GROMACS .gro file of C-alpha atoms in nm:
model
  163
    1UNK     CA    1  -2.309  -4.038   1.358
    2UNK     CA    2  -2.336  -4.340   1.154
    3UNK     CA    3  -2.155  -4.679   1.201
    4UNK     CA    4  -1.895  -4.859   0.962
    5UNK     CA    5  -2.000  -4.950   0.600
    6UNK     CA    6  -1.989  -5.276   0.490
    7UNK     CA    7  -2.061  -5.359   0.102
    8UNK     CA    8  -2.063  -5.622  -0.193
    9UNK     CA    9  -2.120  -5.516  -0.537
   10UNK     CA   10  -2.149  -5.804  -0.803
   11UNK     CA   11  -2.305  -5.561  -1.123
   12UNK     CA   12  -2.384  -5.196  -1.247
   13UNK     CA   13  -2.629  -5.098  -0.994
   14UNK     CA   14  -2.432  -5.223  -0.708
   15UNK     CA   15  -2.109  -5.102  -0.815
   16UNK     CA   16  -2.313  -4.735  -0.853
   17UNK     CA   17  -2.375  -4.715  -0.441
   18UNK     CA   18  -1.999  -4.811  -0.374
   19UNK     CA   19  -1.978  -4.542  -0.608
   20UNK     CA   20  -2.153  -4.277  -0.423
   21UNK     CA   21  -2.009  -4.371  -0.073
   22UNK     CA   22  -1.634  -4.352  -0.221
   23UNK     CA   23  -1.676  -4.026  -0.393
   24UNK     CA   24  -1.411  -3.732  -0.306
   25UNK     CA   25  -1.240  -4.033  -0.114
   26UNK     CA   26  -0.800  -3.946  -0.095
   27UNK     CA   27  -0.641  -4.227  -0.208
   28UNK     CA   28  -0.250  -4.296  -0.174
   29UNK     CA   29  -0.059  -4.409  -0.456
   30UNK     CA   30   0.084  -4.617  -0.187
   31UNK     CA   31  -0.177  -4.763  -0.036
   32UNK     CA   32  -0.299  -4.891  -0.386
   33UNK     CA   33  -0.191  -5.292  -0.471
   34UNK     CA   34  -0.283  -5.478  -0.777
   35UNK     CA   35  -0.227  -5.880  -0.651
   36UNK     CA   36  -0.176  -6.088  -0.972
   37UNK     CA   37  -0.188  -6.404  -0.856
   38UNK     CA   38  -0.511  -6.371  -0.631
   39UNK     CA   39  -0.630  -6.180  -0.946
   40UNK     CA   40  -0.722  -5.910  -0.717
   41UNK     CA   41  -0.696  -5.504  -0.680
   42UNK     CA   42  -0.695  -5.359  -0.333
   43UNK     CA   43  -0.652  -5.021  -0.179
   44UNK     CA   44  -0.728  -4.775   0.143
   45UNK     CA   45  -0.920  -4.493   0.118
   46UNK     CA   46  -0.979  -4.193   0.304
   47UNK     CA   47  -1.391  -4.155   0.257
   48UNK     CA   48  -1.571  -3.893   0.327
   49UNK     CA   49  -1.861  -4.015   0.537
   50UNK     CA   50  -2.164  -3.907   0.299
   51UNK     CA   51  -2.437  -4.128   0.474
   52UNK     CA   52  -2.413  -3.878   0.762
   53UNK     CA   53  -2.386  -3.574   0.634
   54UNK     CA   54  -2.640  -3.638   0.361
   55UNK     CA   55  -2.937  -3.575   0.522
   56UNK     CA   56  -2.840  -3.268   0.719
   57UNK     CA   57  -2.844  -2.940   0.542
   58UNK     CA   58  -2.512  -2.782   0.658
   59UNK     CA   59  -2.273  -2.558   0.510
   60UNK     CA   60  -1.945  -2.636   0.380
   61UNK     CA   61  -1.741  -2.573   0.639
   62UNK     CA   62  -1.778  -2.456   0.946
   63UNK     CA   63  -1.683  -2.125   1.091
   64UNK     CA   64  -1.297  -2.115   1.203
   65UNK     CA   65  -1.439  -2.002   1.497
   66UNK     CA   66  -1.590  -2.321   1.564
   67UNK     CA   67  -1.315  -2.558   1.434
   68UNK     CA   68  -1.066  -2.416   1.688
   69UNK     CA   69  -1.292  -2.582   1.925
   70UNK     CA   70  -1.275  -2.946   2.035
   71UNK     CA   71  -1.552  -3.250   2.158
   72UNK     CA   72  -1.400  -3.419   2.445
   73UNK     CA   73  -1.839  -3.526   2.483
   74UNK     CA   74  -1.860  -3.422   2.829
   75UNK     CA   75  -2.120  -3.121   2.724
   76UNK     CA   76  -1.907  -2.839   2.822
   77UNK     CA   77  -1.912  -2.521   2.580
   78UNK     CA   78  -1.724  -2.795   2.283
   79UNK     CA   79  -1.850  -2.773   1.955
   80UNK     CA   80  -1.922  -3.104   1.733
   81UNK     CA   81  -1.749  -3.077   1.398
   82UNK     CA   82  -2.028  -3.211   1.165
   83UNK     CA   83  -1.858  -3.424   0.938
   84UNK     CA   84  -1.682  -3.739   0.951
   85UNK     CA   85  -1.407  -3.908   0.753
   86UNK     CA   86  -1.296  -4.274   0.799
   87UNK     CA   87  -1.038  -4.527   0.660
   88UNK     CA   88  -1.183  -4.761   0.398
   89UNK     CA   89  -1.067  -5.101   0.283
   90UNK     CA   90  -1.174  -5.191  -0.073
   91UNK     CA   91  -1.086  -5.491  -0.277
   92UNK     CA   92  -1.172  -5.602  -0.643
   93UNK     CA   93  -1.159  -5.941  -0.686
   94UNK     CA   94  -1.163  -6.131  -1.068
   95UNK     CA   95  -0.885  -5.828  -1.189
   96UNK     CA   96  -0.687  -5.946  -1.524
   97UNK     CA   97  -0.471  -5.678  -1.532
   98UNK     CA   98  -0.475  -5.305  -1.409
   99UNK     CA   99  -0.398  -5.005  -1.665
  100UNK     CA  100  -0.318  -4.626  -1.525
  101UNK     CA  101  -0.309  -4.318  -1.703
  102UNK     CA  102  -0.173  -3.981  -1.581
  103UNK     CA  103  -0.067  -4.133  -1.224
  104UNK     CA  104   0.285  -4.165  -1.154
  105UNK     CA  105   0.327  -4.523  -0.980
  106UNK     CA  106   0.671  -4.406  -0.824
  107UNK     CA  107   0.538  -4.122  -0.631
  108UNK     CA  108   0.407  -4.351  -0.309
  109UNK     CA  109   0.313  -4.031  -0.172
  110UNK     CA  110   0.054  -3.864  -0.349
  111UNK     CA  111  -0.296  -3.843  -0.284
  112UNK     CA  112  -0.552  -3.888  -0.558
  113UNK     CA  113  -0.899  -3.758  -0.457
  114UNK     CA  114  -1.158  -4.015  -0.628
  115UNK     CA  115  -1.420  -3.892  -0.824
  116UNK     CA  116  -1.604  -4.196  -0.974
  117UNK     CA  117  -1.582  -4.532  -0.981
  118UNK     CA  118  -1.773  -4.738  -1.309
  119UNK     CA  119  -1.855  -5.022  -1.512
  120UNK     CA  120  -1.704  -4.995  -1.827
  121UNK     CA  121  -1.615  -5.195  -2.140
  122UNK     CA  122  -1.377  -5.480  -2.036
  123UNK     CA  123  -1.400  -5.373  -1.664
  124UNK     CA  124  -1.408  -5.123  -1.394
  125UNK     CA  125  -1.235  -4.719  -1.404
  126UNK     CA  126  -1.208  -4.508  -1.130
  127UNK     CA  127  -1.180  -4.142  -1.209
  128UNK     CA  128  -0.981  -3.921  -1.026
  129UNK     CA  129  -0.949  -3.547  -1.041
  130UNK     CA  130  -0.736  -3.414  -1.283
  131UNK     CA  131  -0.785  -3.705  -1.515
  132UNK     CA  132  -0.624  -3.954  -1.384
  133UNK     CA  133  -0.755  -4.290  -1.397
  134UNK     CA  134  -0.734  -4.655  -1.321
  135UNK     CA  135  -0.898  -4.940  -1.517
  136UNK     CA  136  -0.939  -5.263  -1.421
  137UNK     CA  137  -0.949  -5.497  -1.632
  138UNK     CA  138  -1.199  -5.822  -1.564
  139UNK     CA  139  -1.498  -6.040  -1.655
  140UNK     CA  140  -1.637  -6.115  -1.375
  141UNK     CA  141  -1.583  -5.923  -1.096
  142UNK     CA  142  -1.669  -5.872  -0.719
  143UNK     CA  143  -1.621  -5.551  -0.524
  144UNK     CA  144  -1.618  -5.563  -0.166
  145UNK     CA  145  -1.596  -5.189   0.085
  146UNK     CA  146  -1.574  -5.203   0.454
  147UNK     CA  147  -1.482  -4.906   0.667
  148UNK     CA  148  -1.166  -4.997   0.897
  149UNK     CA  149  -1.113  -4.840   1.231
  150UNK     CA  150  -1.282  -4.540   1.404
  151UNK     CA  151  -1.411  -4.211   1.204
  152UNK     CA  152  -1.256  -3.896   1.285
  153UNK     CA  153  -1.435  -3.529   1.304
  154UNK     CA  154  -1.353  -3.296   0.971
  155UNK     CA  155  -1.516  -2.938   0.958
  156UNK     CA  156  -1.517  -2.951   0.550
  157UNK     CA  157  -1.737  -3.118   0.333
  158UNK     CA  158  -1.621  -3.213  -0.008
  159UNK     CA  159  -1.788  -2.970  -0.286
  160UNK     CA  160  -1.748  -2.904  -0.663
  161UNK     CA  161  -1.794  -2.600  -0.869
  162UNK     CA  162  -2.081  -2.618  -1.096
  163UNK     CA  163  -1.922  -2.519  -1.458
   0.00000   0.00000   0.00000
């Protein structure tokens, strides 16, 4: 569909887009690392690939129907699944010191899904669902995205519900 993202942010409006292209990423606690010493914050994400499914007006998800069904691209009665996912490196460079709030650091396992990801007072928060959040604490900062490795087919598309 579309190839790998590759992004610098250095101030509001910048930090905005990497906004956008992160949003409803998964994010393991695990593969989340704050690196004092570098004063840097780094993690993996699972994004969904919005750039390519933004300008097509599909639904959802796709019929079970069709998800049962694989591409193998030689043209023969497969189905494309619409959507894409793909691994995501992103790093935060000029981080003082990293603050959580309702995320349990010991459970390595769990997935947040990212909602948000702003310029606030004294730094950078990304919002996840449920109301957990991670602030970054910085002056000056530099945020850097690049999608890692090849993008796999999903039937569902991230949605909200509008209350």
């Amino acid at each position: 569909m579309t190839g790998p993202m590759k992004l610098r942010a250095e101030d509001r409006d910048d930090l905005h887009v990497i906004s956008g292209c992160l949003q409803d990423a998964i994010v393991p606690i695990g593969e989340m690392c704050f690196l004092p010493d570098e004063k840097r914050f780094v993690m993996v994400a699972n994004r969904f690939k919005w750039e390519s499914a933004a300008e097509e007006d599909l639904p959802d998800t796709v019929p079970q129907q069709l998800t049962d069904v694989s591409y193998d691209g030689d043209g023969e009665d497969d189905v494309m699944v619409p959507f894409e996912r793909t691994n995501c490196g992103v790093c935060f460079d000029g981080v003082i010191a990293v603050k959580t709030r309702n995320i349990d650091l010991h459970e390595r396992r769990q997935m947040l899904a990212l909602l948000t990801v702003v310029q606030g007072e004294g730094g950078i928060v990304l919002h996840f669902s449920g109301g957990a959040c991670i602030k970054l604490e910085c002056d000056h900062w530099v945020c850097r995205l690049q999608d890692i490795g090849e993008p796999w087919p999903t039937s569902r598309r991230p949605a909200h519900p509008l209350d």
